[in-house]
PDB file of C-alpha atoms and ligand atoms in Angstrom:
ATOM      1  CA  MET A   1      55.581  20.550   9.748  1.00  0.00           C
ATOM      2  CA  ALA A   2      57.301  24.300   9.595  1.00  0.00           C
ATOM      3  CA  SER A   3      60.733  24.293  11.924  1.00  0.00           C
ATOM      4  CA  MET A   4      60.860  26.787  14.538  1.00  0.00           C
ATOM      5  CA  ASP A   5      64.624  25.523  15.482  1.00  0.00           C
ATOM      6  CA  THR A   6      66.108  29.305  15.320  1.00  0.00           C
ATOM      7  CA  LEU A   7      62.811  30.774  17.492  1.00  0.00           C
ATOM      8  CA  VAL A   8      62.571  31.110  21.291  1.00  0.00           C
ATOM      9  CA  ALA A   9      59.201  31.288  22.645  1.00  0.00           C
ATOM     10  CA  VAL A  10      57.483  32.376  25.932  1.00  0.00           C
ATOM     11  CA  VAL A  11      53.803  30.585  26.970  1.00  0.00           C
ATOM     12  CA  THR A  12      52.045  31.589  29.823  1.00  0.00           C
ATOM     13  CA  GLY A  13      50.225  29.163  31.282  1.00  0.00           C
ATOM     14  CA  GLY A  14      52.616  26.565  30.011  1.00  0.00           C
ATOM     15  CA  GLY A  15      52.370  24.203  33.343  1.00  0.00           C
ATOM     16  CA  SER A  16      49.053  22.602  32.297  1.00  0.00           C
ATOM     17  CA  GLY A  17      46.727  21.974  29.815  1.00  0.00           C
ATOM     18  CA  ILE A  18      46.673  24.003  26.641  1.00  0.00           C
ATOM     19  CA  GLY A  19      50.033  25.949  27.372  1.00  0.00           C
ATOM     20  CA  ALA A  20      51.732  22.455  28.278  1.00  0.00           C
ATOM     21  CA  ALA A  21      50.815  21.198  24.684  1.00  0.00           C
ATOM     22  CA  VAL A  22      51.716  24.107  23.130  1.00  0.00           C
ATOM     23  CA  THR A  23      55.298  23.905  25.000  1.00  0.00           C
ATOM     24  CA  ALA A  24      55.596  20.345  23.981  1.00  0.00           C
ATOM     25  CA  GLU A  25      54.556  20.992  19.657  1.00  0.00           C
ATOM     26  CA  PHE A  26      56.955  24.162  19.630  1.00  0.00           C
ATOM     27  CA  ARG A  27      59.924  21.703  21.393  1.00  0.00           C
ATOM     28  CA  ALA A  28      59.141  19.274  18.676  1.00  0.00           C
ATOM     29  CA  ARG A  29      59.243  21.962  15.937  1.00  0.00           C
ATOM     30  CA  GLY A  30      62.943  22.428  17.785  1.00  0.00           C
ATOM     31  CA  ALA A  31      62.069  26.109  19.419  1.00  0.00           C
ATOM     32  CA  ARG A  32      63.245  27.024  22.574  1.00  0.00           C
ATOM     33  CA  VAL A  33      60.669  27.546  25.409  1.00  0.00           C
ATOM     34  CA  GLY A  34      60.455  29.542  28.409  1.00  0.00           C
ATOM     35  CA  VAL A  35      57.681  28.767  30.490  1.00  0.00           C
ATOM     36  CA  LEU A  36      55.830  31.486  32.726  1.00  0.00           C
ATOM     37  CA  ASP A  37      53.348  29.818  34.958  1.00  0.00           C
ATOM     38  CA  LEU A  38      52.665  29.908  38.980  1.00  0.00           C
ATOM     39  CA  ASP A  39      53.524  26.249  38.826  1.00  0.00           C
ATOM     40  CA  PRO A  40      55.945  25.614  35.418  1.00  0.00           C
ATOM     41  CA  GLY A  41      57.172  22.425  36.081  1.00  0.00           C
ATOM     42  CA  LYS A  42      60.480  21.221  35.441  1.00  0.00           C
ATOM     43  CA  PRO A  43      63.579  22.258  33.364  1.00  0.00           C
ATOM     44  CA  ALA A  44      64.343  20.126  30.389  1.00  0.00           C
ATOM     45  CA  ASP A  45      66.672  20.651  27.369  1.00  0.00           C
ATOM     46  CA  GLY A  46      65.373  23.847  25.439  1.00  0.00           C
ATOM     47  CA  LEU A  47      62.639  24.215  28.335  1.00  0.00           C
ATOM     48  CA  LEU A  48      63.227  26.980  31.176  1.00  0.00           C
ATOM     49  CA  PRO A  49      60.612  26.986  33.708  1.00  0.00           C
ATOM     50  CA  VAL A  50      60.277  30.479  35.558  1.00  0.00           C
ATOM     51  CA  VAL A  51      57.749  31.133  38.334  1.00  0.00           C
ATOM     52  CA  ALA A  52      55.798  34.521  36.931  1.00  0.00           C
ATOM     53  CA  ASP A  53      52.015  35.814  37.915  1.00  0.00           C
ATOM     54  CA  VAL A  54      50.520  37.746  35.033  1.00  0.00           C
ATOM     55  CA  ALA A  55      49.286  39.673  37.718  1.00  0.00           C
ATOM     56  CA  ASP A  56      52.775  40.906  38.821  1.00  0.00           C
ATOM     57  CA  ARG A  57      54.073  43.018  36.097  1.00  0.00           C
ATOM     58  CA  GLY A  58      58.142  42.942  37.814  1.00  0.00           C
ATOM     59  CA  SER A  59      57.846  39.202  37.978  1.00  0.00           C
ATOM     60  CA  LEU A  60      57.412  39.133  34.007  1.00  0.00           C
ATOM     61  CA  GLU A  61      59.719  41.710  33.616  1.00  0.00           C
ATOM     62  CA  ARG A  62      62.207  39.582  35.557  1.00  0.00           C
ATOM     63  CA  ALA A  63      60.915  36.285  33.838  1.00  0.00           C
ATOM     64  CA  ALA A  64      61.552  37.678  30.414  1.00  0.00           C
ATOM     65  CA  ALA A  65      64.955  39.241  31.205  1.00  0.00           C
ATOM     66  CA  ARG A  66      65.751  35.359  31.875  1.00  0.00           C
ATOM     67  CA  VAL A  67      64.147  34.060  29.084  1.00  0.00           C
ATOM     68  CA  ALA A  68      66.362  36.343  26.738  1.00  0.00           C
ATOM     69  CA  ALA A  69      69.446  35.591  28.589  1.00  0.00           C
ATOM     70  CA  GLU A  70      69.046  32.010  28.277  1.00  0.00           C
ATOM     71  CA  PHE A  71      67.769  31.581  25.121  1.00  0.00           C
ATOM     72  CA  GLY A  72      69.793  34.682  23.357  1.00  0.00           C
ATOM     73  CA  GLY A  73      66.428  36.548  23.065  1.00  0.00           C
ATOM     74  CA  ILE A  74      62.418  36.117  22.230  1.00  0.00           C
ATOM     75  CA  ASP A  75      60.662  36.027  19.023  1.00  0.00           C
ATOM     76  CA  ILE A  76      57.321  34.425  20.037  1.00  0.00           C
ATOM     77  CA  LEU A  77      54.856  35.114  22.878  1.00  0.00           C
ATOM     78  CA  ILE A  78      51.923  33.304  23.542  1.00  0.00           C
ATOM     79  CA  ASN A  79      49.683  34.685  26.359  1.00  0.00           C
ATOM     80  CA  ASN A  80      47.688  31.679  27.508  1.00  0.00           C
ATOM     81  CA  ALA A  81      47.664  31.797  30.998  1.00  0.00           C
ATOM     82  CA  GLY A  82      43.878  32.470  32.518  1.00  0.00           C
ATOM     83  CA  ILE A  83      41.187  31.487  34.754  1.00  0.00           C
ATOM     84  CA  SER A  84      37.603  30.116  34.973  1.00  0.00           C
ATOM     85  CA  ALA A  85      34.539  32.292  36.444  1.00  0.00           C
ATOM     86  CA  VAL A  86      31.550  30.624  36.387  1.00  0.00           C
ATOM     87  CA  GLY A  87      27.880  32.582  36.981  1.00  0.00           C
ATOM     88  CA  THR A  88      25.358  35.144  35.693  1.00  0.00           C
ATOM     89  CA  VAL A  89      26.172  38.778  36.005  1.00  0.00           C
ATOM     90  CA  GLU A  90      24.698  38.515  40.166  1.00  0.00           C
ATOM     91  CA  ALA A  91      27.106  35.177  40.982  1.00  0.00           C
ATOM     92  CA  ASN A  92      30.596  37.332  41.226  1.00  0.00           C
ATOM     93  CA  ASP A  93      31.061  40.269  43.475  1.00  0.00           C
ATOM     94  CA  ASP A  94      33.222  43.091  42.665  1.00  0.00           C
ATOM     95  CA  ASP A  95      36.248  41.581  43.901  1.00  0.00           C
ATOM     96  CA  GLU A  96      36.013  38.571  41.348  1.00  0.00           C
ATOM     97  CA  TRP A  97      35.398  40.737  38.366  1.00  0.00           C
ATOM     98  CA  GLN A  98      38.851  42.537  39.330  1.00  0.00           C
ATOM     99  CA  ARG A  99      40.384  39.513  40.125  1.00  0.00           C
ATOM    100  CA  VAL A 100      39.243  37.746  36.710  1.00  0.00           C
ATOM    101  CA  LEU A 101      40.001  40.827  34.230  1.00  0.00           C
ATOM    102  CA  ASP A 102      43.098  41.311  35.960  1.00  0.00           C
ATOM    103  CA  ILE A 103      44.406  37.955  34.960  1.00  0.00           C
ATOM    104  CA  ASN A 104      42.671  37.530  31.851  1.00  0.00           C
ATOM    105  CA  VAL A 105      42.536  40.758  30.094  1.00  0.00           C
ATOM    106  CA  VAL A 106      45.178  42.924  31.883  1.00  0.00           C
ATOM    107  CA  GLY A 107      47.313  39.813  32.147  1.00  0.00           C
ATOM    108  CA  VAL A 108      47.959  39.653  28.632  1.00  0.00           C
ATOM    109  CA  ALA A 109      48.876  43.398  28.336  1.00  0.00           C
ATOM    110  CA  ARG A 110      51.097  43.010  31.427  1.00  0.00           C
ATOM    111  CA  THR A 111      52.853  40.541  29.571  1.00  0.00           C
ATOM    112  CA  THR A 112      53.233  41.518  26.165  1.00  0.00           C
ATOM    113  CA  ALA A 113      54.594  44.870  27.421  1.00  0.00           C
ATOM    114  CA  ALA A 114      56.941  43.284  29.246  1.00  0.00           C
ATOM    115  CA  VAL A 115      58.205  40.803  26.220  1.00  0.00           C
ATOM    116  CA  LEU A 116      57.806  43.543  24.011  1.00  0.00           C
ATOM    117  CA  PRO A 117      61.466  45.067  24.126  1.00  0.00           C
ATOM    118  CA  TYR A 118      62.908  41.703  22.964  1.00  0.00           C
ATOM    119  CA  LEU A 119      60.283  41.201  19.876  1.00  0.00           C
ATOM    120  CA  ARG A 120      61.038  43.853  18.846  1.00  0.00           C
ATOM    121  CA  ARG A 121      64.393  42.697  18.310  1.00  0.00           C
ATOM    122  CA  SER A 122      63.099  39.690  16.244  1.00  0.00           C
ATOM    123  CA  ASN A 123      62.608  39.311  12.582  1.00  0.00           C
ATOM    124  CA  HIS A 124      60.355  36.739  12.645  1.00  0.00           C
ATOM    125  CA  ALA A 125      57.789  38.335  16.022  1.00  0.00           C
ATOM    126  CA  ALA A 126      54.829  36.982  16.799  1.00  0.00           C
ATOM    127  CA  ILE A 127      52.066  37.038  19.695  1.00  0.00           C
ATOM    128  CA  VAL A 128      49.265  34.718  20.045  1.00  0.00           C
ATOM    129  CA  ASN A 129      46.517  34.909  22.240  1.00  0.00           C
ATOM    130  CA  THR A 130      44.080  32.432  23.876  1.00  0.00           C
ATOM    131  CA  SER A 131      40.647  33.829  23.660  1.00  0.00           C
ATOM    132  CA  SER A 132      37.491  31.453  23.295  1.00  0.00           C
ATOM    133  CA  ILE A 133      34.057  30.794  21.899  1.00  0.00           C
ATOM    134  CA  ALA A 134      33.162  32.465  25.105  1.00  0.00           C
ATOM    135  CA  ALA A 135      34.466  35.840  23.189  1.00  0.00           C
ATOM    136  CA  THR A 136      31.556  35.692  20.501  1.00  0.00           C
ATOM    137  CA  ALA A 137      29.031  33.483  21.664  1.00  0.00           C
ATOM    138  CA  GLY A 138      26.627  33.975  24.653  1.00  0.00           C
ATOM    139  CA  LEU A 139      27.439  31.227  27.219  1.00  0.00           C
ATOM    140  CA  VAL A 140      25.045  30.293  29.692  1.00  0.00           C
ATOM    141  CA  GLN A 141      26.338  31.206  33.588  1.00  0.00           C
ATOM    142  CA  ARG A 142      29.723  32.639  32.157  1.00  0.00           C
ATOM    143  CA  ALA A 143      28.693  36.435  31.850  1.00  0.00           C
ATOM    144  CA  LEU A 144      32.524  37.360  33.313  1.00  0.00           C
ATOM    145  CA  TYR A 145      34.329  34.961  31.596  1.00  0.00           C
ATOM    146  CA  CYS A 146      32.759  35.906  28.540  1.00  0.00           C
ATOM    147  CA  ALA A 147      33.118  39.512  28.997  1.00  0.00           C
ATOM    148  CA  SER A 148      36.928  38.688  29.631  1.00  0.00           C
ATOM    149  CA  LYS A 149      37.496  36.733  26.445  1.00  0.00           C
ATOM    150  CA  GLY A 150      35.655  39.290  24.410  1.00  0.00           C
ATOM    151  CA  ALA A 151      37.995  41.679  25.773  1.00  0.00           C
ATOM    152  CA  VAL A 152      40.901  39.681  24.399  1.00  0.00           C
ATOM    153  CA  HIS A 153      39.489  39.199  21.192  1.00  0.00           C
ATOM    154  CA  ALA A 154      39.350  42.933  21.118  1.00  0.00           C
ATOM    155  CA  LEU A 155      42.877  43.754  22.346  1.00  0.00           C
ATOM    156  CA  THR A 156      44.137  40.774  20.180  1.00  0.00           C
ATOM    157  CA  LEU A 157      43.084  43.339  17.345  1.00  0.00           C
ATOM    158  CA  ALA A 158      44.152  46.318  18.685  1.00  0.00           C
ATOM    159  CA  MET A 159      47.714  44.915  19.519  1.00  0.00           C
ATOM    160  CA  ALA A 160      47.814  44.049  15.877  1.00  0.00           C
ATOM    161  CA  ALA A 161      46.985  46.922  14.495  1.00  0.00           C
ATOM    162  CA  ASP A 162      49.560  48.954  16.969  1.00  0.00           C
ATOM    163  CA  LEU A 163      52.127  46.476  15.950  1.00  0.00           C
ATOM    164  CA  VAL A 164      52.214  46.115  12.373  1.00  0.00           C
ATOM    165  CA  GLY A 165      54.409  48.527  11.492  1.00  0.00           C
ATOM    166  CA  GLU A 166      57.169  47.075  13.040  1.00  0.00           C
ATOM    167  CA  GLY A 167      56.417  43.367  11.539  1.00  0.00           C
ATOM    168  CA  ILE A 168      55.344  42.323  14.608  1.00  0.00           C
ATOM    169  CA  ARG A 169      51.977  40.089  14.019  1.00  0.00           C
ATOM    170  CA  VAL A 170      49.245  39.723  16.742  1.00  0.00           C
ATOM    171  CA  ASN A 171      46.467  37.038  16.133  1.00  0.00           C
ATOM    172  CA  CYS A 172      44.527  34.752  18.315  1.00  0.00           C
ATOM    173  CA  VAL A 173      43.443  31.251  18.871  1.00  0.00           C
ATOM    174  CA  ALA A 174      39.538  30.378  19.642  1.00  0.00           C
ATOM    175  CA  PRO A 175      38.788  27.032  21.330  1.00  0.00           C
ATOM    176  CA  GLY A 176      35.701  25.353  21.991  1.00  0.00           C
ATOM    177  CA  THR A 177      35.450  23.289  24.828  1.00  0.00           C
ATOM    178  CA  VAL A 178      39.132  21.841  25.605  1.00  0.00           C
ATOM    179  CA  ASP A 179      39.751  18.473  27.515  1.00  0.00           C
ATOM    180  CA  THR A 180      42.389  20.199  30.008  1.00  0.00           C
ATOM    181  CA  PRO A 181      42.546  19.513  33.987  1.00  0.00           C
ATOM    182  CA  TRP A 182      40.250  23.108  34.001  1.00  0.00           C
ATOM    183  CA  VAL A 183      37.497  21.532  32.277  1.00  0.00           C
ATOM    184  CA  ALA A 184      37.891  18.144  34.845  1.00  0.00           C
ATOM    185  CA  ARG A 185      37.799  20.595  37.469  1.00  0.00           C
ATOM    186  CA  LEU A 186      34.610  21.997  36.573  1.00  0.00           C
ATOM    187  CA  LEU A 187      33.050  18.530  35.422  1.00  0.00           C
ATOM    188  CA  ALA A 188      34.174  17.224  39.113  1.00  0.00           C
ATOM    189  CA  ARG A 189      31.957  20.438  41.060  1.00  0.00           C
ATOM    190  CA  THR A 190      28.697  18.835  39.033  1.00  0.00           C
ATOM    191  CA  ASP A 191      26.657  16.468  40.031  1.00  0.00           C
ATOM    192  CA  ASP A 192      27.118  13.994  37.121  1.00  0.00           C
ATOM    193  CA  PRO A 193      30.508  14.584  36.130  1.00  0.00           C
ATOM    194  CA  SER A 194      30.122  11.989  32.551  1.00  0.00           C
ATOM    195  CA  GLY A 195      26.720  12.911  31.552  1.00  0.00           C
ATOM    196  CA  GLU A 196      27.978  17.095  32.310  1.00  0.00           C
ATOM    197  CA  LYS A 197      30.921  15.931  29.492  1.00  0.00           C
ATOM    198  CA  ALA A 198      28.902  13.901  27.278  1.00  0.00           C
ATOM    199  CA  ARG A 199      26.697  17.448  27.037  1.00  0.00           C
ATOM    200  CA  LEU A 200      29.616  19.501  26.299  1.00  0.00           C
ATOM    201  CA  ALA A 201      30.952  17.043  23.567  1.00  0.00           C
ATOM    202  CA  ALA A 202      27.506  16.934  21.976  1.00  0.00           C
ATOM    203  CA  ARG A 203      27.322  20.561  21.873  1.00  0.00           C
ATOM    204  CA  GLN A 204      30.045  20.532  19.073  1.00  0.00           C
ATOM    205  CA  PRO A 205      29.011  19.335  16.013  1.00  0.00           C
ATOM    206  CA  THR A 206      32.118  17.028  15.838  1.00  0.00           C
ATOM    207  CA  GLY A 207      30.590  15.447  18.879  1.00  0.00           C
ATOM    208  CA  ARG A 208      33.710  15.261  21.055  1.00  0.00           C
ATOM    209  CA  LEU A 209      36.049  17.732  22.758  1.00  0.00           C
ATOM    210  CA  VAL A 210      38.484  19.645  21.613  1.00  0.00           C
ATOM    211  CA  THR A 211      42.031  18.263  22.267  1.00  0.00           C
ATOM    212  CA  ALA A 212      44.829  20.715  23.520  1.00  0.00           C
ATOM    213  CA  GLU A 213      47.194  19.242  20.752  1.00  0.00           C
ATOM    214  CA  GLU A 214      44.835  20.672  18.287  1.00  0.00           C
ATOM    215  CA  VAL A 215      44.856  24.094  19.813  1.00  0.00           C
ATOM    216  CA  ALA A 216      48.552  23.578  20.212  1.00  0.00           C
ATOM    217  CA  THR A 217      49.045  22.858  16.107  1.00  0.00           C
ATOM    218  CA  ALA A 218      46.780  25.862  15.814  1.00  0.00           C
ATOM    219  CA  VAL A 219      48.748  28.165  18.125  1.00  0.00           C
ATOM    220  CA  ALA A 220      52.282  27.211  16.327  1.00  0.00           C
ATOM    221  CA  TYR A 221      50.963  28.341  12.930  1.00  0.00           C
ATOM    222  CA  LEU A 222      50.030  31.618  14.037  1.00  0.00           C
ATOM    223  CA  ALA A 223      53.255  31.543  15.771  1.00  0.00           C
ATOM    224  CA  ALA A 224      55.605  30.356  12.822  1.00  0.00           C
ATOM    225  CA  PRO A 225      56.629  32.417   9.971  1.00  0.00           C
ATOM    226  CA  GLU A 226      54.396  30.101   7.662  1.00  0.00           C
ATOM    227  CA  SER A 227      51.574  32.586   8.433  1.00  0.00           C
ATOM    228  CA  SER A 228      53.830  35.889   7.726  1.00  0.00           C
ATOM    229  CA  ALA A 229      50.881  37.598   6.361  1.00  0.00           C
ATOM    230  CA  THR A 230      48.241  36.993   8.786  1.00  0.00           C
ATOM    231  CA  THR A 231      47.677  39.116  11.495  1.00  0.00           C
ATOM    232  CA  GLY A 232      44.500  40.821  13.598  1.00  0.00           C
ATOM    233  CA  MET A 233      42.953  36.937  13.139  1.00  0.00           C
ATOM    234  CA  SER A 234      41.278  34.851  15.486  1.00  0.00           C
ATOM    235  CA  LEU A 235      41.323  30.998  14.679  1.00  0.00           C
ATOM    236  CA  ALA A 236      38.548  28.981  15.684  1.00  0.00           C
ATOM    237  CA  VAL A 237      39.060  25.510  17.145  1.00  0.00           C
ATOM    238  CA  ASP A 238      36.025  24.208  18.402  1.00  0.00           C
ATOM    239  CA  GLY A 239      34.720  21.572  16.491  1.00  0.00           C
ATOM    240  CA  GLY A 240      32.927  23.319  14.112  1.00  0.00           C
ATOM    241  CA  MET A 241      30.662  25.130  17.228  1.00  0.00           C
ATOM    242  CA  SER A 242      30.807  28.690  16.108  1.00  0.00           C
ATOM    243  CA  GLY A 243      29.953  28.100  12.342  1.00  0.00           C
ATOM    244  CA  LEU A 244      27.493  25.136  11.951  1.00  0.00           C
ATOM    245  CA  ARG A 245      24.380  24.869  12.443  1.00  0.00           C
ATOM    246  CA  LEU A 246      23.229  21.428  11.736  1.00  0.00           C
ATOM    247  CA  PRO A 247      19.623  19.765  11.636  1.00  0.00           C
ATOM    248  CA  ARG A 248      18.270  18.413  15.021  1.00  0.00           C
TER     249      ARG A 248
HETATM  250  P1  LIG B 301      44.731  25.030  32.924  1.00  0.00           P
HETATM  251  O1  LIG B 301      43.906  25.412  33.999  1.00  0.00           O
HETATM  252  O2  LIG B 301      44.923  23.635  32.646  1.00  0.00           O
HETATM  253  O3  LIG B 301      45.960  25.649  32.311  1.00  0.00           O
HETATM  254  C1  LIG B 301      46.288  27.113  32.928  1.00  0.00           C
HETATM  255  C2  LIG B 301      47.565  27.412  33.517  1.00  0.00           C
HETATM  256  O4  LIG B 301      47.705  28.709  33.902  1.00  0.00           O
HETATM  257  C3  LIG B 301      48.028  26.657  34.873  1.00  0.00           C
HETATM  258  O5  LIG B 301      49.310  26.063  34.125  1.00  0.00           O
HETATM  259  C4  LIG B 301      48.026  27.832  35.459  1.00  0.00           C
HETATM  260  O6  LIG B 301      49.033  27.283  36.443  1.00  0.00           O
HETATM  261  C5  LIG B 301      48.238  29.104  34.571  1.00  0.00           C
HETATM  262  N1  LIG B 301      48.116  30.368  35.639  1.00  0.00           N
HETATM  263  C6  LIG B 301      46.955  30.128  36.323  1.00  0.00           C
HETATM  264  N2  LIG B 301      46.678  31.666  36.788  1.00  0.00           N
HETATM  265  C7  LIG B 301      47.950  32.623  36.214  1.00  0.00           C
HETATM  266  C8  LIG B 301      48.544  33.615  36.522  1.00  0.00           C
HETATM  267  N3  LIG B 301      47.876  34.429  37.143  1.00  0.00           N
HETATM  268  N4  LIG B 301      50.023  33.707  36.566  1.00  0.00           N
HETATM  269  C9  LIG B 301      50.642  32.505  35.027  1.00  0.00           C
HETATM  270  N5  LIG B 301      50.137  31.325  35.311  1.00  0.00           N
HETATM  271  C10 LIG B 301      48.989  31.080  35.508  1.00  0.00           C
HETATM  272  O7  LIG B 301      43.935  25.662  31.859  1.00  0.00           O
HETATM  273  P2  LIG B 301      43.525  25.582  30.051  1.00  0.00           P
HETATM  274  O8  LIG B 301      42.148  24.819  29.640  1.00  0.00           O
HETATM  275  O9  LIG B 301      44.763  24.734  29.571  1.00  0.00           O
HETATM  276  O10 LIG B 301      43.415  26.674  29.804  1.00  0.00           O
HETATM  277  C11 LIG B 301      44.540  27.554  28.912  1.00  0.00           C
HETATM  278  C12 LIG B 301      43.656  28.869  28.250  1.00  0.00           C
HETATM  279  O11 LIG B 301      43.372  28.721  27.284  1.00  0.00           O
HETATM  280  C13 LIG B 301      43.184  29.699  29.205  1.00  0.00           C
HETATM  281  O12 LIG B 301      43.119  31.132  28.734  1.00  0.00           O
HETATM  282  C14 LIG B 301      41.341  29.562  29.058  1.00  0.00           C
HETATM  283  O13 LIG B 301      40.499  30.518  28.995  1.00  0.00           O
HETATM  284  C15 LIG B 301      41.478  29.014  27.555  1.00  0.00           C
HETATM  285  N6  LIG B 301      40.800  28.465  26.982  1.00  0.00           N
HETATM  286  C16 LIG B 301      40.374  26.886  27.758  1.00  0.00           C
HETATM  287  C17 LIG B 301      39.203  26.244  27.388  1.00  0.00           C
HETATM  288  C18 LIG B 301      39.013  24.746  27.580  1.00  0.00           C
HETATM  289  O14 LIG B 301      37.769  24.409  27.700  1.00  0.00           O
HETATM  290  N7  LIG B 301      39.751  24.222  28.419  1.00  0.00           N
HETATM  291  C19 LIG B 301      38.940  26.512  26.225  1.00  0.00           C
HETATM  292  C20 LIG B 301      38.864  27.660  25.468  1.00  0.00           C
HETATM  293  C21 LIG B 301      40.215  28.709  26.243  1.00  0.00           C
END
């Protein structure tokens, strides 16, 4: 495990699921972490929770300034906060399209703009966005969500191109279905939650859901100096779902 003990990270959506696992992984590697979330949890040694909304530019600027003042700078940004949307293109009205794109896509751009002034002062600056298999695979009943994560993938490439000259790397992870409170909430809305969970697990060639810790390990690799030659890439953490075609 590469040490991150001189580094400071900001994790959006760090109060739950994948973001909470990333925060725990970074703390285990010695990084200090600012958790920016609507519900960021409790403070602890090396961990600063800050209430912030990725839909609100002012709250992000204030949160970034607080983390930098507390820990002496910011080296790493994890753009992980996101919300789900279910349905075909006919299912969501214009307000819902605007709301989900505003959080999942514009939220990444907004948070990056708020944190970049601090990243520019770091010698190990890196950004990791949480995309999804939904960026590159057509998932049934997920039109708006797929569109939002496709945009996160494209934004990762554009940001990487714009920032490579300044030594700032930008990559994304593309998880399959991860066992988090998010998925538990979606399952609870179905008629047969345990049957649906088994179906989601079977969709991934490994035959199980991905764990939040497995995604966190991939995020830590892309965020740490050990991946110093990697930028503009998407790392699938999806149990083989995007790459493998197994005989039925
Ligand atoms: P989660 O619901 O467990 O956690 C999401 C966190 O984001 C919550 O703490 C929530 O409070 C926070 N959040 C939501 N809106 C916010 C806002 N406007 N501002 C600040 N914080 C906000 O979800 P998760 O499963 O951990 O998902 C995290 C990310 O991973 C999302 O971007 C999601 O699209 C992506 N993802 C999840 C899965 C999965 O199967 N769980 C798969 C692929 C990608």
